[in-house]
Coordinates of C-alpha atoms in Angstrom, one line a residue:
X1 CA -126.0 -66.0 -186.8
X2 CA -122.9 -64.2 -185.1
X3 CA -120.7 -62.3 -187.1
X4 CA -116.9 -61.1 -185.4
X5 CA -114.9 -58.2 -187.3
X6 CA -111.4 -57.2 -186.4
X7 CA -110.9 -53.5 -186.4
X8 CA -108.6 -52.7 -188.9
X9 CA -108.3 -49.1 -186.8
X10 CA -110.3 -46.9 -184.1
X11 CA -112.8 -46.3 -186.7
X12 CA -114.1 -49.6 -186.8
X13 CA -113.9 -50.3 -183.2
X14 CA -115.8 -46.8 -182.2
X15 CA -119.4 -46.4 -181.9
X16 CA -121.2 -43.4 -184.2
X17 CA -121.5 -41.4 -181.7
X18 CA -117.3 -41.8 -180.3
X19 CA -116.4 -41.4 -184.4
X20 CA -117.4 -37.8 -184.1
X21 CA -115.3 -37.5 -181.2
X22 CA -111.8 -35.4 -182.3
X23 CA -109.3 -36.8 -183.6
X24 CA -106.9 -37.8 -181.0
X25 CA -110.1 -38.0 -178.3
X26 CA -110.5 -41.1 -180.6
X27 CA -107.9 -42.4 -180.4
X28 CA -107.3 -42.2 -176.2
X29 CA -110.8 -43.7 -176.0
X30 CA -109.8 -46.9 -178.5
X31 CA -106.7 -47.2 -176.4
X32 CA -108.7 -47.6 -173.0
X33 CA -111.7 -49.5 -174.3
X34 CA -109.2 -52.1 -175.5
X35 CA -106.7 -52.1 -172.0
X36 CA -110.4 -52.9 -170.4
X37 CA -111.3 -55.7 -172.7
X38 CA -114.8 -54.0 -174.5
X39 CA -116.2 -55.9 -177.2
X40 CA -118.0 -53.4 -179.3
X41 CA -121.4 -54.5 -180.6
X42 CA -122.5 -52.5 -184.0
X43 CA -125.9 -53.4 -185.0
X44 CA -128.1 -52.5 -187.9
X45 CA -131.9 -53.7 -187.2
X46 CA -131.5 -57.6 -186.5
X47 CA -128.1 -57.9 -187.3
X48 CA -125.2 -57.4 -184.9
X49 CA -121.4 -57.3 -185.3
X50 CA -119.3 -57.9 -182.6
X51 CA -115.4 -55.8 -183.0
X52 CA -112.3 -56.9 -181.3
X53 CA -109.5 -54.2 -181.4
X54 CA -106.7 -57.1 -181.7
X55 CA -106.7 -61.0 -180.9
X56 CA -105.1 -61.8 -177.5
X57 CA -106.3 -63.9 -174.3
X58 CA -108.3 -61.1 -173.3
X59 CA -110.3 -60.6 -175.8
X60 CA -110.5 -64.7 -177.3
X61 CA -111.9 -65.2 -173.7
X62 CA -114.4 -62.5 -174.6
X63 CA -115.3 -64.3 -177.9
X64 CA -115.4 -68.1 -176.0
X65 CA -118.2 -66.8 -173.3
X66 CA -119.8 -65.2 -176.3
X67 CA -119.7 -68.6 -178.5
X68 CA -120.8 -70.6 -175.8
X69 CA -124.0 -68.4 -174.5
X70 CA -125.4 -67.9 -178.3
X71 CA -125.2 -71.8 -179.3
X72 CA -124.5 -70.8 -182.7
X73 CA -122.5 -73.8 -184.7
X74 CA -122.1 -71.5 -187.5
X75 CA -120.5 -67.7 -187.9
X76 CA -119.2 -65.1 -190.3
X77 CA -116.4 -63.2 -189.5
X78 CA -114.7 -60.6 -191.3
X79 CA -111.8 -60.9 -193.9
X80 CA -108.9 -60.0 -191.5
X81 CA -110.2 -62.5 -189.5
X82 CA -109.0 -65.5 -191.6
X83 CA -105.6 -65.1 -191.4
X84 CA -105.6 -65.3 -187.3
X85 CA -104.8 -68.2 -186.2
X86 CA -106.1 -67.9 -182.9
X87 CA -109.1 -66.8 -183.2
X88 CA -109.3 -69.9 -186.1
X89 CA -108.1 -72.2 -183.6
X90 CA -110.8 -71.2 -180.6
X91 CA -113.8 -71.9 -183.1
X92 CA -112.5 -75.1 -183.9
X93 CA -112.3 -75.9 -180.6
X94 CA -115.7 -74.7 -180.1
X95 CA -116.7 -77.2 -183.2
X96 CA -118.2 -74.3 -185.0
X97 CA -117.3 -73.8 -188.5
X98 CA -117.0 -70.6 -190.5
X99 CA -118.8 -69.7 -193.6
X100 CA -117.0 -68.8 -196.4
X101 CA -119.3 -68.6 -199.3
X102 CA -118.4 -72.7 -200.1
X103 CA -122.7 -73.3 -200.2
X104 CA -123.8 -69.9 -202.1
X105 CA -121.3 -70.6 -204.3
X106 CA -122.9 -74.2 -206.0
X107 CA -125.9 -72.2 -206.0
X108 CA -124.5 -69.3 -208.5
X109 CA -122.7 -71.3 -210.8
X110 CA -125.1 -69.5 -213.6
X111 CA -124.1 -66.4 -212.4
X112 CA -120.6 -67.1 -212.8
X113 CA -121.2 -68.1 -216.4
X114 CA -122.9 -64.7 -216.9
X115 CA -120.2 -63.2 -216.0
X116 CA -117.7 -65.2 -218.3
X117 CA -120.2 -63.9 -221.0
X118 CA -119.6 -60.3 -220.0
X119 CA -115.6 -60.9 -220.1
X120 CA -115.9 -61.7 -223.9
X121 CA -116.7 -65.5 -224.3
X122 CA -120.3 -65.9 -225.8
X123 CA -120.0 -69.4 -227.9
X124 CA -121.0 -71.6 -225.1
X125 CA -122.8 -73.5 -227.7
X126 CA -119.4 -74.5 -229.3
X127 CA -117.7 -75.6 -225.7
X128 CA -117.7 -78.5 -223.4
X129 CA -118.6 -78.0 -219.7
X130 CA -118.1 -80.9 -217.2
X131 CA -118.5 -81.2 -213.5
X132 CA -116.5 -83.0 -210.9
X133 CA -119.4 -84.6 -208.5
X134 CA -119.6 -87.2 -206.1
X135 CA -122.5 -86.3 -204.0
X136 CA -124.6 -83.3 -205.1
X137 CA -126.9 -85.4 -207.1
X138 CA -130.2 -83.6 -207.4
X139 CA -128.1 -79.9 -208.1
X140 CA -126.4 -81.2 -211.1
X141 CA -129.1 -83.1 -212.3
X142 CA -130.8 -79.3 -212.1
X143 CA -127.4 -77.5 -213.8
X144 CA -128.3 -80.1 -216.7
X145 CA -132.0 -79.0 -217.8
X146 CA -130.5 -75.3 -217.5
X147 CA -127.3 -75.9 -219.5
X148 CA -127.6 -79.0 -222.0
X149 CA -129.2 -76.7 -224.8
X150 CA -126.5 -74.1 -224.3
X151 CA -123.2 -76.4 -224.4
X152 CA -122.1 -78.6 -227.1
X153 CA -121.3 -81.0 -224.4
X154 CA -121.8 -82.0 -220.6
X155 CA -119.6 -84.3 -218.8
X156 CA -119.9 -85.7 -215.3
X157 CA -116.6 -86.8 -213.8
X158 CA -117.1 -88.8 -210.3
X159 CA -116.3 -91.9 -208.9
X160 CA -120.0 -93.1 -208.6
X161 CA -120.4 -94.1 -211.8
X162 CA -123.4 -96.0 -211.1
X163 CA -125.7 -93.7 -209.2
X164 CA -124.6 -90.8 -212.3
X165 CA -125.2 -93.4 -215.0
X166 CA -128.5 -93.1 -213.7
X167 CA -128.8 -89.2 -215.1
X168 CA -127.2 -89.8 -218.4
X169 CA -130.1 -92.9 -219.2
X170 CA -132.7 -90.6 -218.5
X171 CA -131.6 -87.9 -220.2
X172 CA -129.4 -89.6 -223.2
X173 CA -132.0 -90.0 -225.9
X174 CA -133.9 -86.4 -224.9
X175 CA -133.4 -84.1 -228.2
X176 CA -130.3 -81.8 -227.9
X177 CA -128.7 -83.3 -224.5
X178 CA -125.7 -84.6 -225.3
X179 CA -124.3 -86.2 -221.7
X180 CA -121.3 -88.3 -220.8
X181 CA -120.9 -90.2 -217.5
X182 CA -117.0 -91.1 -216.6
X183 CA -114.0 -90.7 -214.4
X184 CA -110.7 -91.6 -215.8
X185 CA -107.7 -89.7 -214.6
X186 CA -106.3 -89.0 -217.6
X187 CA -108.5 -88.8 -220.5
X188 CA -111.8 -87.2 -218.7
X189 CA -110.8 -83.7 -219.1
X190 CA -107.9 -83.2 -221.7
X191 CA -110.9 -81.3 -224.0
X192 CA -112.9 -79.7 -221.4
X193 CA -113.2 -76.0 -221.8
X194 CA -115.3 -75.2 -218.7
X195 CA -114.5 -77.4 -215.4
X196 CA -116.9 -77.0 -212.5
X197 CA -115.5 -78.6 -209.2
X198 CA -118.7 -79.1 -206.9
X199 CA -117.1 -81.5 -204.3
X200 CA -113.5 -83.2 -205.2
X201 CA -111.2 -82.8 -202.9
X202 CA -107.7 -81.2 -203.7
X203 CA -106.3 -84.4 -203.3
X204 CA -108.3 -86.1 -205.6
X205 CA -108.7 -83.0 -208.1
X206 CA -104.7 -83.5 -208.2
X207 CA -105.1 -87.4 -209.7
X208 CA -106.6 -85.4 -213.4
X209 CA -105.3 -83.7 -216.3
X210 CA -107.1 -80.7 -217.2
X211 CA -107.0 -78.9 -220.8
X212 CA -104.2 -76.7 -220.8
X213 CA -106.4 -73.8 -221.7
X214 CA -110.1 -74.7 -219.3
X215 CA -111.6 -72.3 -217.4
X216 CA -111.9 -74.2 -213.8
X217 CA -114.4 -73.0 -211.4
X218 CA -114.0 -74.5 -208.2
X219 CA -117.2 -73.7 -206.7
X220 CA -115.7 -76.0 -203.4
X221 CA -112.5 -74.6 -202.2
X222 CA -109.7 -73.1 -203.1
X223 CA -107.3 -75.8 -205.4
X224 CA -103.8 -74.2 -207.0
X225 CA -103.2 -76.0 -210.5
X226 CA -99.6 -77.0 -210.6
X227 CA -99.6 -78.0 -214.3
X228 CA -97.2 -75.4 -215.8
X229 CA -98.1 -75.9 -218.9
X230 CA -101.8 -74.7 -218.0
X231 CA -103.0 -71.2 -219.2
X232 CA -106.1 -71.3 -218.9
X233 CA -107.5 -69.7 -215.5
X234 CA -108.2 -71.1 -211.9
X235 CA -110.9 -69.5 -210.4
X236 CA -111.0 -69.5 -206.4
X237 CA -113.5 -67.2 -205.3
X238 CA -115.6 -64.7 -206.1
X239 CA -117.2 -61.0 -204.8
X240 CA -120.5 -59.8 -205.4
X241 CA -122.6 -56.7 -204.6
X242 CA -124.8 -56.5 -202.1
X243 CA -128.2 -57.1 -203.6
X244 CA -130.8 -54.1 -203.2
X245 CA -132.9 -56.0 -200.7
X246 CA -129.9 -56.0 -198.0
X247 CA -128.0 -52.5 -199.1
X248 CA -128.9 -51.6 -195.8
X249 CA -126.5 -53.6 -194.4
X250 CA -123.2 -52.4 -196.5
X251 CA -121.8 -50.7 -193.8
X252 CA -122.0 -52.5 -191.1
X253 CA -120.2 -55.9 -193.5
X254 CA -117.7 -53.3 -195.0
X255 CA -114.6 -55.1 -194.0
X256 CA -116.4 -59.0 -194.7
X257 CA -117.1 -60.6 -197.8
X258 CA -120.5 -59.7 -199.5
X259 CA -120.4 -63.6 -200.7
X260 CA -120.1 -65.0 -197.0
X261 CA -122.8 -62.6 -195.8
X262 CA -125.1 -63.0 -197.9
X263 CA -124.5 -66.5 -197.9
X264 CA -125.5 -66.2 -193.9
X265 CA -128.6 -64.6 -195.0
X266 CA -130.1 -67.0 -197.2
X267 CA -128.4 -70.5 -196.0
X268 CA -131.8 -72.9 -194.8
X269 CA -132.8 -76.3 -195.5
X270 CA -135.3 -75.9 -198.8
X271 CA -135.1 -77.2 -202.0
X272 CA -132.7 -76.0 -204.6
X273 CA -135.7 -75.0 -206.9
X274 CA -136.4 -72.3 -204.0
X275 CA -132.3 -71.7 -203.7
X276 CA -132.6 -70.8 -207.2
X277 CA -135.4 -68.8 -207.1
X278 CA -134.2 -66.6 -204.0
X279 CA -131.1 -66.4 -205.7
X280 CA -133.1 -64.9 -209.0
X281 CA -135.4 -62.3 -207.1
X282 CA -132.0 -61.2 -205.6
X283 CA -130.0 -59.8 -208.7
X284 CA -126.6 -61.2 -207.6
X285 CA -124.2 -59.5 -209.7
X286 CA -120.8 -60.8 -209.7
X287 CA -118.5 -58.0 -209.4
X288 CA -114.6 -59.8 -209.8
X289 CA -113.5 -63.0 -209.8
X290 CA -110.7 -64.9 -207.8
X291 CA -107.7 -66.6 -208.5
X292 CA -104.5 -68.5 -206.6
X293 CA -102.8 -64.2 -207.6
X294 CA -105.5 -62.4 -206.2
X295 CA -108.1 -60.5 -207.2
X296 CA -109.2 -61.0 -211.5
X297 CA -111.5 -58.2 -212.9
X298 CA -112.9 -58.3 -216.3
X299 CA -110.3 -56.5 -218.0
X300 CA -107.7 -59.1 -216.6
X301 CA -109.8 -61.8 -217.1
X302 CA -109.3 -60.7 -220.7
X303 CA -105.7 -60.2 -220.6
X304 CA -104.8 -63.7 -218.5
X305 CA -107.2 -65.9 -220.7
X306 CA -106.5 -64.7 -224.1
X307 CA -105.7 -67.9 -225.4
X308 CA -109.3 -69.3 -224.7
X309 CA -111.4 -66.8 -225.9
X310 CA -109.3 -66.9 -229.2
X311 CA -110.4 -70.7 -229.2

């Protein structure tokens, strides 16, 4: 896996030894390795960061012959690295795609729900949960053993209705599973309190009517709810601390994405049972949430979603 950080400053783009340098040595030195076109390599054991001082045709060139010797079809770059559209534009020409924590993310919904705990809401068994799905099958076939005892309902929205009906026989006259299979635009949703997005598109997310108070977690991208009546809260994203098994590596990912990283770590073809299980042994602790503002902690999870805890 190749990871690519921008250097916010000469600090990032310095090796340990050159931070020790003075001051103003520092900077002179971050000034000429970046005239000469030096990519700096920081490396922790098995994992190595490449730093570019800025994005320009020097340095994308750099990154190309870099790309094309390593194979890689997949990388993790740092956050900064996002929002240049250069640098985006050369992977995509390279076909490679960045991770940005869209897998780990259908893996932790449980965590996420753990977390909504810890932020004050702790009557699951009094709410209706209901995921958007058209193809990951086996996972919420999985996210139903866990949750049916906990919720008062689970819904499954999708436009395969026959391969899902398949689920809701099996599992519709099992004690204390109460399941519904169904996907129409308007009525599907308007008494949802917890919506989990798994793989809709935005442009098919925008054809439903959500309950003006839900919880959506869009474990799949990032979707902006344009209802303005809606006051519930749109999570995006999420951040998590580095579990104890990979605290080694803080450092070195300080300007990345914990998510995204770890999400490099354990990506592999296995079976969710093992996904899970990894994901268990591992601790992950959610640390904030994300919405369409920003950045939501507990305290403003609290303040912005009010109106459904008092439900």
């Amino acid at each position: 896996m190749l990871y690519f950080e921008l250097g916010l400053g000469a600090e990032d783009y310095l090796t340990e030894r050159e931070s020790k340098l003075p001051i103003r040595i520092r900077k002179l030195w971050w000034n000429i390795k970046a005239k000469l076109g030096i990519v700096v390599k920081k490396k922790v054991e098995d994992k190595v960061v490449y730093v570019l001082p800025k994005i320009d045709k020097k340095f994308l060139k750099k990154v190309d012959k870099i790309l094309k010797i390593s194979g890689d079809k997949q990388i993790c770059i740092s956050d900064e690295l996002y929002y240049r559209e250069e640098f985006l534009n050369l992977i995509k020409q390279n076909d490679i795609s960045v991770l940005n924590g869209s897998w780990i993310r259908k893996y932790i919904l449980l965590n996420y729900l753990e977390y909504i705990i810890e932020c004050g809401i702790d009557n699951y068994s009094e709410k209706e949960i209901a995921f958007m799905v058209d193809s990951d099958y086996e996972l919420v076939v999985e996210y139903i053993k866990i949750l049916a005892p906990k919720f008062k309902l689970i819904t499954i929205v999708t436009n395969d209705i026959r391969k899902f009906n398949k689920i809701e026989e099996k599992y519709l006259n099992q004690d204390g599973i109460n399941l519904n299979v169904v996907n129409n635009y308007r009525k599907s949703l308007i008494k949802t309190d917890i919506v989990v997005n798994l793989d809709f598109e935005e442009k098919e997310l925008k054809k439903y009517t959500i309950y003006n108070r839900a919880i959506f977690i869009n474990l799949y991208n990032k979707y902006e709810i344009e209802n303005r009546k809606f006051e519930g809260v749109n999570i995006t994203n999420c951040q998590i601390a580095m579990p104890n098994k990979y605290l080694k590596y803080v450092e070195l990912f300080y300007n990345f994405n914990y998510l995204s990283v770890y999400e490099s770590f354990i990506k592999k073809k296995t079976s969710i049972n093992n996904i899970f299980k990894e994901i268990k042994k591992d601790e992950i602790e959610i640390i904030w949430f994300e919405n369409e503002k920003g950045m939501l902690q507990k305290d403003e999870f609290l303040g912005e979603n009010k109106k459904v805890l008092d439900k």
